[in-house]
PDB file of C-alpha atoms in Angstrom:
ATOM      1  CA  MET Q 908      -2.776 -35.828  11.564  1.00 42.00           C
ATOM      2  CA  LYS Q 909      -4.064 -32.596   9.980  1.00 40.00           C
ATOM      3  CA  CYS Q 910      -4.324 -30.997  13.430  1.00 43.00           C
ATOM      4  CA  ILE Q 911      -0.717 -31.935  14.211  1.00 38.00           C
ATOM      5  CA  LEU Q 912       0.517 -30.463  10.924  1.00 42.00           C
ATOM      6  CA  ALA Q 913      -1.483 -27.262  11.442  1.00 44.00           C
ATOM      7  CA  SER Q 914      -0.078 -26.849  14.947  1.00 43.00           C
ATOM      8  CA  ALA Q 915       3.468 -27.405  13.701  1.00 40.00           C
ATOM      9  CA  THR Q 916       2.998 -24.836  10.918  1.00 46.00           C
ATOM     10  CA  THR Q 917       1.628 -22.296  13.391  1.00 46.00           C
ATOM     11  CA  ALA Q 918       4.526 -22.857  15.776  1.00 44.00           C
ATOM     12  CA  LEU Q 919       7.105 -22.429  13.021  1.00 45.00           C
ATOM     13  CA  LEU Q 920       5.471 -19.236  11.777  1.00 50.00           C
ATOM     14  CA  LEU Q 921       5.316 -17.678  15.218  1.00 51.00           C
ATOM     15  CA  GLN Q 922       8.909 -18.665  15.951  1.00 46.00           C
ATOM     16  CA  SER Q 923       9.923 -16.709  12.858  1.00 48.00           C
ATOM     17  CA  VAL Q 924       8.140 -13.526  13.967  1.00 47.00           C
ATOM     18  CA  CYS Q 925       8.668 -13.445  17.743  1.00 47.00           C
ATOM     19  CA  PRO Q 926      11.853 -13.676  19.816  1.00 41.00           C
ATOM     20  CA  ALA Q 927      12.221 -16.524  22.288  1.00 39.00           C
ATOM     21  CA  GLN Q 928      11.874 -14.237  25.315  1.00 43.00           C
ATOM     22  CA  ILE Q 929       8.383 -13.075  24.267  1.00 47.00           C
ATOM     23  CA  ASP Q 930       5.390 -14.853  25.768  1.00 53.00           C
ATOM     24  CA  GLN Q 931       2.819 -14.837  22.985  1.00 56.00           C
ATOM     25  CA  ASN Q 932       0.035 -15.280  25.565  1.00 61.00           C
ATOM     26  CA  ASP Q 933       1.026 -12.187  27.561  1.00 64.00           C
ATOM     27  CA  PRO Q 934      -0.597  -8.930  26.364  1.00 66.00           C
ATOM     28  CA  SER Q 935       2.260  -6.920  27.890  1.00 70.00           C
ATOM     29  CA  THR Q 936       4.777  -8.572  25.524  1.00 84.00           C
ATOM     30  CA  PRO Q 937       3.035  -8.776  22.140  1.00 91.00           C
ATOM     31  CA  ILE Q 938       4.855 -10.062  19.071  1.00 94.00           C
ATOM     32  CA  GLU Q 939       5.712  -7.529  16.367  1.00 95.00           C
ATOM     33  CA  THR Q 940       3.898  -8.238  13.113  1.00 96.00           C
ATOM     34  CA  THR Q 941       1.729  -6.561  10.463  1.00 96.00           C
ATOM     35  CA  LEU Q 942      -1.965  -6.523   9.693  1.00 97.00           C
ATOM     36  CA  SER Q 943      -1.159  -7.986   6.272  1.00 96.00           C
ATOM     37  CA  ALA Q 944       0.615 -10.959   7.889  1.00 96.00           C
ATOM     38  CA  ILE Q 945      -2.351 -11.571  10.184  1.00 97.00           C
ATOM     39  CA  ARG Q 946      -4.766 -11.422   7.241  1.00 96.00           C
ATOM     40  CA  GLN Q 947      -2.615 -13.847   5.288  1.00 95.00           C
ATOM     41  CA  SER Q 948      -2.343 -16.460   8.074  1.00 94.00           C
ATOM     42  CA  PRO Q 949      -5.199 -15.805  10.516  1.00 94.00           C
ATOM     43  CA  GLU Q 950      -5.120 -19.238  12.171  1.00 94.00           C
ATOM     44  CA  ALA Q 951      -1.450 -18.805  13.041  1.00 94.00           C
ATOM     45  CA  TYR Q 952      -2.308 -15.698  15.064  1.00 95.00           C
ATOM     46  CA  ARG Q 953      -5.429 -16.969  16.793  1.00 93.00           C
ATOM     47  CA  GLY Q 954      -5.116 -16.367  20.539  1.00 93.00           C
ATOM     48  CA  VAL Q 955      -1.765 -14.572  20.122  1.00 93.00           C
ATOM     49  CA  TYR Q 956      -1.186 -11.032  21.372  1.00 96.00           C
ATOM     50  CA  SER Q 957       0.319  -8.973  18.550  1.00 96.00           C
ATOM     51  CA  ARG Q 958       1.440  -5.427  17.864  1.00 97.00           C
ATOM     52  CA  PHE Q 959       0.768  -4.026  14.403  1.00 97.00           C
ATOM     53  CA  GLU Q 960       0.338  -0.661  12.693  1.00 97.00           C
ATOM     54  CA  ILE Q 961      -2.770   0.427  10.804  1.00 98.00           C
ATOM     55  CA  GLN Q 962      -4.081   3.379   8.823  1.00 97.00           C
ATOM     56  CA  PHE Q 963      -7.557   4.215  10.100  1.00 98.00           C
ATOM     57  CA  ASP Q 964     -10.463   4.386   7.664  1.00 96.00           C
ATOM     58  CA  THR Q 965     -13.826   4.658   9.399  1.00 95.00           C
ATOM     59  CA  VAL Q 966     -16.156   3.272  12.061  1.00 95.00           C
ATOM     60  CA  GLY Q 967     -18.235   0.378  10.741  1.00 90.00           C
ATOM     61  CA  GLN Q 968     -21.096  -1.927  11.635  1.00 87.00           C
ATOM     62  CA  VAL Q 969     -19.753  -5.408  10.904  1.00 81.00           C
ATOM     63  CA  GLN Q 970     -21.127  -8.164  13.123  1.00 72.00           C
ATOM     64  CA  ASN Q 971     -21.588 -11.919  13.202  1.00 73.00           C
ATOM     65  CA  PRO Q 972     -23.127 -12.919  16.555  1.00 66.00           C
ATOM     66  CA  PHE Q 973     -23.541 -16.561  15.490  1.00 66.00           C
ATOM     67  CA  PHE Q 974     -19.790 -17.195  15.104  1.00 71.00           C
ATOM     68  CA  THR Q 975     -18.064 -14.379  17.006  1.00 76.00           C
ATOM     69  CA  ARG Q 976     -18.425 -12.439  20.244  1.00 84.00           C
ATOM     70  CA  PHE Q 977     -18.403  -9.089  18.484  1.00 85.00           C
ATOM     71  CA  VAL Q 978     -21.901  -7.650  18.826  1.00 89.00           C
ATOM     72  CA  PRO Q 979     -22.657  -3.903  18.379  1.00 89.00           C
ATOM     73  CA  SER Q 980     -23.973  -3.577  21.912  1.00 89.00           C
ATOM     74  CA  GLU Q 981     -20.571  -4.521  23.355  1.00 92.00           C
ATOM     75  CA  PHE Q 982     -17.947  -3.617  20.735  1.00 94.00           C
ATOM     76  CA  VAL Q 983     -17.037  -0.729  18.455  1.00 95.00           C
ATOM     77  CA  ASN Q 984     -16.203  -1.903  14.946  1.00 95.00           C
ATOM     78  CA  PHE Q 985     -13.789  -0.009  12.685  1.00 96.00           C
ATOM     79  CA  PHE Q 986     -12.087  -0.389   9.303  1.00 97.00           C
ATOM     80  CA  ALA Q 987      -8.396   0.135   8.510  1.00 97.00           C
ATOM     81  CA  TRP Q 988      -5.548  -0.588   6.136  1.00 98.00           C
ATOM     82  CA  ASP Q 989      -2.168  -2.099   6.943  1.00 97.00           C
ATOM     83  CA  GLY Q 990       0.307   0.463   8.236  1.00 95.00           C
ATOM     84  CA  GLU Q 991       2.326   0.391   5.002  1.00 94.00           C
ATOM     85  CA  GLN Q 992      -0.365  -0.425   2.473  1.00 96.00           C
ATOM     86  CA  PRO Q 993       0.045   1.614  -0.749  1.00 96.00           C
ATOM     87  CA  ILE Q 994      -3.499   2.983  -0.702  1.00 96.00           C
ATOM     88  CA  TRP Q 995      -2.820   5.424  -3.567  1.00 96.00           C
ATOM     89  CA  ARG Q 996      -3.486   2.413  -5.800  1.00 95.00           C
ATOM     90  CA  LYS Q 997      -7.180   1.711  -6.360  1.00 95.00           C
ATOM     91  CA  SER Q 998      -6.927  -2.020  -5.702  1.00 95.00           C
ATOM     92  CA  GLU Q 999      -5.213  -1.414  -2.359  1.00 97.00           C
ATOM     93  CA  PHE Q1000      -7.544   1.402  -1.348  1.00 96.00           C
ATOM     94  CA  HIS Q1001     -10.527  -0.900  -1.786  1.00 96.00           C
ATOM     95  CA  ASN Q1002      -8.749  -3.741   0.041  1.00 97.00           C
ATOM     96  CA  VAL Q1003      -9.627  -2.302   3.451  1.00 97.00           C
ATOM     97  CA  PHE Q1004      -9.860  -4.605   6.472  1.00 97.00           C
ATOM     98  CA  ALA Q1005     -13.196  -4.511   8.291  1.00 94.00           C
ATOM     99  CA  MET Q1006     -12.878  -6.915  11.243  1.00 93.00           C
ATOM    100  CA  LEU Q1007     -11.306  -4.738  13.930  1.00 96.00           C
ATOM    101  CA  PHE Q1008     -13.146  -4.348  17.228  1.00 96.00           C
ATOM    102  CA  MET Q1009     -12.687  -2.696  20.607  1.00 96.00           C
ATOM    103  CA  SER Q1010     -14.779  -3.381  23.678  1.00 95.00           C
ATOM    104  CA  LYS Q1011     -16.986  -0.501  24.747  1.00 95.00           C
ATOM    105  CA  LEU Q1012     -15.744  -1.149  28.278  1.00 96.00           C
ATOM    106  CA  ASN Q1013     -12.251  -0.206  27.093  1.00 95.00           C
ATOM    107  CA  GLU Q1014     -11.321   3.345  28.108  1.00 94.00           C
ATOM    108  CA  GLN Q1015     -10.028   4.080  24.607  1.00 95.00           C
ATOM    109  CA  SER Q1016     -13.210   3.049  22.779  1.00 95.00           C
ATOM    110  CA  SER Q1017     -14.595   6.606  22.771  1.00 94.00           C
ATOM    111  CA  GLU Q1018     -11.389   7.860  21.097  1.00 96.00           C
ATOM    112  CA  ILE Q1019     -12.124   5.783  18.004  1.00 96.00           C
ATOM    113  CA  HIS Q1020     -14.995   8.114  17.082  1.00 95.00           C
ATOM    114  CA  ARG Q1021     -12.609  11.080  17.133  1.00 96.00           C
ATOM    115  CA  LEU Q1022     -10.113   9.575  14.703  1.00 96.00           C
ATOM    116  CA  SER Q1023      -9.754  10.885  11.150  1.00 96.00           C
ATOM    117  CA  ILE Q1024      -9.204   8.945   7.953  1.00 96.00           C
ATOM    118  CA  TYR Q1025      -5.528   7.966   7.403  1.00 96.00           C
ATOM    119  CA  ASP Q1026      -4.626   8.404  11.093  1.00 97.00           C
ATOM    120  CA  ARG Q1027      -1.833   5.948  11.870  1.00 97.00           C
ATOM    121  CA  LEU Q1028      -2.160   3.783  14.959  1.00 97.00           C
ATOM    122  CA  SER Q1029       0.131   1.306  16.671  1.00 97.00           C
ATOM    123  CA  CYS Q1030      -2.235  -1.349  18.005  1.00 97.00           C
ATOM    124  CA  VAL Q1031      -2.010  -4.267  20.393  1.00 97.00           C
ATOM    125  CA  GLY Q1032      -4.634  -6.863  19.586  1.00 97.00           C
ATOM    126  CA  ILE Q1033      -5.528 -10.529  19.500  1.00 96.00           C
ATOM    127  CA  VAL Q1034      -7.296 -12.709  16.946  1.00 95.00           C
ATOM    128  CA  ARG Q1035     -10.273 -13.966  18.915  1.00 93.00           C
ATOM    129  CA  SER Q1036     -11.768 -16.039  16.099  1.00 90.00           C
ATOM    130  CA  THR Q1037     -11.625 -16.700  12.378  1.00 90.00           C
ATOM    131  CA  PHE Q1038     -14.574 -16.998  10.013  1.00 85.00           C
ATOM    132  CA  GLN Q1039     -14.490 -17.720   6.279  1.00 84.00           C
ATOM    133  CA  GLY Q1040     -10.706 -17.413   6.312  1.00 88.00           C
ATOM    134  CA  LYS Q1041     -10.682 -13.952   7.896  1.00 91.00           C
ATOM    135  CA  PRO Q1042      -9.421 -12.958  11.351  1.00 94.00           C
ATOM    136  CA  TRP Q1043     -11.702 -11.165  13.778  1.00 93.00           C
ATOM    137  CA  ILE Q1044      -9.387  -9.000  15.864  1.00 96.00           C
ATOM    138  CA  GLU Q1045     -10.014  -7.427  19.227  1.00 96.00           C
ATOM    139  CA  VAL Q1046      -7.865  -4.318  19.646  1.00 97.00           C
ATOM    140  CA  LEU Q1047      -6.882  -3.951  23.299  1.00 97.00           C
ATOM    141  CA  SER Q1048      -5.024  -0.652  23.034  1.00 96.00           C
ATOM    142  CA  PHE Q1049      -3.619   1.775  20.478  1.00 97.00           C
ATOM    143  CA  GLU Q1050      -1.260   4.723  20.254  1.00 96.00           C
ATOM    144  CA  LYS Q1051      -1.734   7.466  17.699  1.00 96.00           C
ATOM    145  CA  MET Q1052       1.378   8.055  15.619  1.00 95.00           C
ATOM    146  CA  VAL Q1053       2.669  11.439  14.495  1.00 92.00           C
ATOM    147  CA  THR Q1054       2.958  10.897  10.743  1.00 91.00           C
ATOM    148  CA  LYS Q1055       0.180  10.039   8.337  1.00 92.00           C
ATOM    149  CA  VAL Q1056      -0.497  10.196   4.625  1.00 94.00           C
ATOM    150  CA  ASP Q1057      -2.828  12.901   3.306  1.00 93.00           C
ATOM    151  CA  THR Q1058      -5.199  13.150   0.358  1.00 94.00           C
ATOM    152  CA  PRO Q1059      -3.028  15.465  -1.820  1.00 93.00           C
ATOM    153  CA  THR Q1060      -0.065  13.078  -1.505  1.00 94.00           C
ATOM    154  CA  LEU Q1061      -2.238  10.104  -2.443  1.00 95.00           C
ATOM    155  CA  ALA Q1062      -3.494  12.021  -5.485  1.00 95.00           C
ATOM    156  CA  HIS Q1063       0.028  12.943  -6.642  1.00 96.00           C
ATOM    157  CA  LEU Q1064       1.273   9.361  -6.213  1.00 96.00           C
ATOM    158  CA  TYR Q1065      -1.732   7.987  -8.083  1.00 96.00           C
ATOM    159  CA  ARG Q1066      -1.277  10.400 -10.984  1.00 96.00           C
ATOM    160  CA  ALA Q1067       2.487   9.781 -11.019  1.00 96.00           C
ATOM    161  CA  GLU Q1068       2.068   6.021 -11.340  1.00 96.00           C
ATOM    162  CA  THR Q1069      -0.561   6.575 -14.041  1.00 96.00           C
ATOM    163  CA  TRP Q1070       1.986   8.585 -16.038  1.00 96.00           C
ATOM    164  CA  MET Q1071       4.620   5.930 -15.359  1.00 96.00           C
ATOM    165  CA  ASN Q1072       2.342   3.233 -16.768  1.00 95.00           C
ATOM    166  CA  ARG Q1073       2.094   5.376 -19.901  1.00 94.00           C
ATOM    167  CA  ARG Q1074       5.901   5.794 -19.883  1.00 94.00           C
ATOM    168  CA  ASP Q1075       5.620   9.564 -19.659  1.00 96.00           C
ATOM    169  CA  TRP Q1076       8.511   9.880 -17.229  1.00 96.00           C
ATOM    170  CA  SER Q1077       8.806  13.677 -17.140  1.00 95.00           C
ATOM    171  CA  LYS Q1078       5.166  14.176 -16.157  1.00 96.00           C
ATOM    172  CA  ALA Q1079       5.510  11.470 -13.516  1.00 96.00           C
ATOM    173  CA  ILE Q1080       8.545  13.274 -12.075  1.00 96.00           C
ATOM    174  CA  SER Q1081       6.536  16.503 -11.871  1.00 96.00           C
ATOM    175  CA  GLU Q1082       3.798  14.772  -9.855  1.00 96.00           C
ATOM    176  CA  LEU Q1083       6.301  13.030  -7.586  1.00 96.00           C
ATOM    177  CA  GLY Q1084       7.996  16.336  -6.874  1.00 94.00           C
ATOM    178  CA  LEU Q1085       4.704  17.575  -5.422  1.00 93.00           C
ATOM    179  CA  ALA Q1086       4.380  14.429  -3.274  1.00 91.00           C
ATOM    180  CA  THR Q1087       7.739  14.915  -1.526  1.00 79.00           C
ATOM    181  CA  ASP Q1088       7.065  15.933   2.078  1.00 79.00           C
ATOM    182  CA  SER Q1089       9.142  15.128   5.160  1.00 77.00           C
ATOM    183  CA  ARG Q1090       5.971  14.897   7.250  1.00 83.00           C
ATOM    184  CA  GLN Q1091       4.805  11.789   5.368  1.00 90.00           C
ATOM    185  CA  PRO Q1092       5.396   8.275   6.784  1.00 93.00           C
ATOM    186  CA  SER Q1093       8.689   6.685   5.784  1.00 93.00           C
ATOM    187  CA  PHE Q1094       7.013   4.061   3.579  1.00 94.00           C
ATOM    188  CA  VAL Q1095       5.358   6.832   1.534  1.00 95.00           C
ATOM    189  CA  ARG Q1096       8.626   8.746   1.184  1.00 95.00           C
ATOM    190  CA  SER Q1097      10.326   5.498   0.165  1.00 95.00           C
ATOM    191  CA  ALA Q1098       7.698   4.918  -2.536  1.00 95.00           C
ATOM    192  CA  VAL Q1099       8.150   8.459  -3.846  1.00 96.00           C
ATOM    193  CA  ARG Q1100      11.945   8.057  -4.004  1.00 96.00           C
ATOM    194  CA  ARG Q1101      11.613   4.633  -5.623  1.00 96.00           C
ATOM    195  CA  ASN Q1102       9.364   5.997  -8.366  1.00 96.00           C
ATOM    196  CA  LEU Q1103      11.635   8.998  -8.889  1.00 96.00           C
ATOM    197  CA  GLY Q1104      14.560   6.611  -9.202  1.00 96.00           C
ATOM    198  CA  VAL Q1105      12.723   4.520 -11.783  1.00 96.00           C
ATOM    199  CA  CYS Q1106      11.751   7.573 -13.837  1.00 96.00           C
ATOM    200  CA  HIS Q1107      15.258   9.029 -13.910  1.00 96.00           C
ATOM    201  CA  MET Q1108      16.813   5.650 -14.742  1.00 94.00           C
ATOM    202  CA  ARG Q1109      14.354   5.144 -17.612  1.00 94.00           C
ATOM    203  CA  MET Q1110      15.336   8.553 -18.982  1.00 94.00           C
ATOM    204  CA  GLY Q1111      19.037   7.728 -18.781  1.00 93.00           C
ATOM    205  CA  GLU Q1112      19.717  10.108 -15.879  1.00 94.00           C
ATOM    206  CA  VAL Q1113      21.712   7.464 -14.048  1.00 94.00           C
ATOM    207  CA  GLU Q1114      23.279   9.431 -11.195  1.00 95.00           C
ATOM    208  CA  GLU Q1115      19.993  11.040 -10.231  1.00 95.00           C
ATOM    209  CA  GLY Q1116      18.233   7.693 -10.461  1.00 94.00           C
ATOM    210  CA  ARG Q1117      20.822   6.005  -8.250  1.00 95.00           C
ATOM    211  CA  ARG Q1118      20.517   8.772  -5.668  1.00 95.00           C
ATOM    212  CA  HIS Q1119      16.769   8.358  -5.354  1.00 96.00           C
ATOM    213  CA  LEU Q1120      16.893   4.544  -5.255  1.00 95.00           C
ATOM    214  CA  LYS Q1121      19.549   4.628  -2.538  1.00 95.00           C
ATOM    215  CA  ALA Q1122      17.336   6.957  -0.486  1.00 94.00           C
ATOM    216  CA  ALA Q1123      14.332   4.674  -1.083  1.00 95.00           C
ATOM    217  CA  VAL Q1124      16.229   1.676   0.305  1.00 95.00           C
ATOM    218  CA  ALA Q1125      17.263   3.664   3.391  1.00 94.00           C
ATOM    219  CA  LEU Q1126      13.651   4.698   4.066  1.00 93.00           C
ATOM    220  CA  ASP Q1127      12.167   1.244   3.472  1.00 89.00           C
ATOM    221  CA  GLY Q1128      11.516  -0.278   6.877  1.00 77.00           C
ATOM    222  CA  ARG Q1129      10.552  -3.699   5.547  1.00 77.00           C
ATOM    223  CA  LYS Q1130      13.582  -4.077   3.276  1.00 80.00           C
ATOM    224  CA  ASP Q1131      11.695  -4.921   0.099  1.00 86.00           C
ATOM    225  CA  ARG Q1132      13.876  -7.348  -1.857  1.00 91.00           C
ATOM    226  CA  SER Q1133      12.714  -6.053  -5.225  1.00 92.00           C
ATOM    227  CA  LEU Q1134      13.723  -2.514  -4.242  1.00 93.00           C
ATOM    228  CA  VAL Q1135      17.130  -3.686  -3.025  1.00 92.00           C
ATOM    229  CA  ALA Q1136      17.636  -5.590  -6.290  1.00 93.00           C
ATOM    230  CA  MET Q1137      16.611  -2.536  -8.308  1.00 91.00           C
ATOM    231  CA  GLU Q1138      19.076  -0.314  -6.462  1.00 91.00           C
ATOM    232  CA  ARG Q1139      21.864  -2.865  -6.980  1.00 92.00           C
ATOM    233  CA  GLU Q1140      21.120  -3.116 -10.695  1.00 91.00           C
ATOM    234  CA  ALA Q1141      21.151   0.688 -10.977  1.00 91.00           C
ATOM    235  CA  ARG Q1142      24.716   0.629  -9.641  1.00 90.00           C
ATOM    236  CA  GLN Q1143      25.996  -2.384 -11.551  1.00 91.00           C
ATOM    237  CA  GLN Q1144      24.013  -2.519 -14.809  1.00 90.00           C
ATOM    238  CA  PRO Q1145      22.209   0.809 -15.262  1.00 86.00           C
ATOM    239  CA  ARG Q1146      21.576   0.182 -18.961  1.00 88.00           C
ATOM    240  CA  ASN Q1147      19.059  -2.526 -18.037  1.00 87.00           C
ATOM    241  CA  GLN Q1148      16.769   0.153 -16.591  1.00 88.00           C
ATOM    242  CA  LEU Q1149      16.888   2.481 -19.586  1.00 88.00           C
ATOM    243  CA  ASP Q1150      13.629   2.921 -21.509  1.00 83.00           C
ATOM    244  CA  LEU Q1151      14.627   1.785 -24.994  1.00 80.00           C
ATOM    245  CA  GLU Q1152      11.127   1.594 -26.448  1.00 76.00           C
ATOM    246  CA  VAL Q1153      10.040   4.225 -28.959  1.00 57.00           C
ATOM    247  CA  SER Q1154       6.919   6.117 -27.937  1.00 55.00           C
ATOM    248  CA  THR Q1155       4.352   7.183 -30.501  1.00 52.00           C
ATOM    249  CA  ARG Q1156       1.395   9.479 -30.177  1.00 55.00           C
ATOM    250  CA  GLN Q1157      -1.517  10.526 -32.306  1.00 56.00           C
ATOM    251  CA  LEU Q1158      -1.070  13.908 -33.936  1.00 55.00           C
ATOM    252  CA  THR Q1159      -3.877  16.432 -34.151  1.00 60.00           C
ATOM    253  CA  ASP Q1160      -4.882  17.668 -37.602  1.00 62.00           C
ATOM    254  CA  ALA Q1161      -3.062  20.940 -36.948  1.00 60.00           C
ATOM    255  CA  GLU Q1162       0.187  19.101 -36.155  1.00 59.00           C
ATOM    256  CA  ARG Q1163       0.147  16.735 -39.149  1.00 58.00           C
ATOM    257  CA  PRO Q1164       2.477  17.447 -42.107  1.00 59.00           C
ATOM    258  CA  MET Q1165       0.673  18.929 -45.094  1.00 55.00           C
ATOM    259  CA  TRP Q1166       1.523  15.960 -47.350  1.00 53.00           C
ATOM    260  CA  GLU Q1167      -0.236  13.580 -44.958  1.00 56.00           C
ATOM    261  CA  ALA Q1168      -3.320  15.766 -44.986  1.00 53.00           C
ATOM    262  CA  PHE Q1169      -3.148  15.984 -48.802  1.00 54.00           C
ATOM    263  CA  ASP Q1170      -2.757  12.195 -49.139  1.00 56.00           C
ATOM    264  CA  ASP Q1171      -5.709  11.579 -46.843  1.00 55.00           C
ATOM    265  CA  ALA Q1172      -7.826  14.074 -48.764  1.00 51.00           C
ATOM    266  CA  SER Q1173      -6.895  12.419 -52.066  1.00 50.00           C
ATOM    267  CA  ALA Q1174      -7.738   8.998 -50.708  1.00 51.00           C
ATOM    268  CA  SER Q1175     -11.108  10.157 -49.408  1.00 51.00           C
ATOM    269  CA  THR Q1176     -12.095  11.824 -52.714  1.00 49.00           C
ATOM    270  CA  PRO Q1177     -13.553   9.292 -55.161  1.00 51.00           C
ATOM    271  CA  ALA Q1178     -11.794   9.190 -58.494  1.00 52.00           C
ATOM    272  CA  ALA Q1179     -13.680  10.545 -61.467  1.00 50.00           C
ATOM    273  CA  PRO Q1180     -15.112   7.823 -63.685  1.00 49.00           C
ATOM    274  CA  VAL Q1181     -13.188   7.111 -66.888  1.00 49.00           C
ATOM    275  CA  ARG Q1182     -15.242   7.878 -70.002  1.00 47.00           C
TER     276      ARG Q1182
END
């Protein structure tokens, strides 16, 4: 009974991601998906030819000859992130996927050693096995894409979101302005515009905020529902996105009013004993 239910679930999932005319067992007609989707439901993709985008990290040495076919003598192992993973966030940067392999008999295997970090690849692969809930993917071919994120952009986005978490919107806008680059992938440019939209809306600059959020929606290839909802709210109820909290900060001694300094000095000086 469990096997029947698992098969039905797999069939339904694959029906939702691949058109009827695609033969999921034919490597020349792979289904379009994402590395994140494969990681989330590895059993559903076992034995299915898929096309997905990645951001290259590095060559690795992962192996498990007892449960998989991927041994170092026959396969090149490499690490990567999903093609639209927000790796400027620490948690996402460390959430790299390690179980990608290419046969050394494959003509492209030597190219893997010439790739640089953050190179974007469109891959065709197949989940050959799963172990401990993780897919072990053989990459059959890949195409190097033109756009890729770079280290300065990641740094500006990281610092911008740090300032946003502290509700220092103007400093966040300054960082995001440095991250704007037409050569970046669309998902990065969408994230920059989204954050700019948030910052301007929080500061009450409604028209500017709407402009950036509209651009973020247009650049977002996956049609993030939360982004669409945010853009709609910016048009219909902009007041809901205004930062109404009052910020406070600690003053230095040089900035403090003289009466505060005097009061503190009085409080710290012990009173003379009464005789």
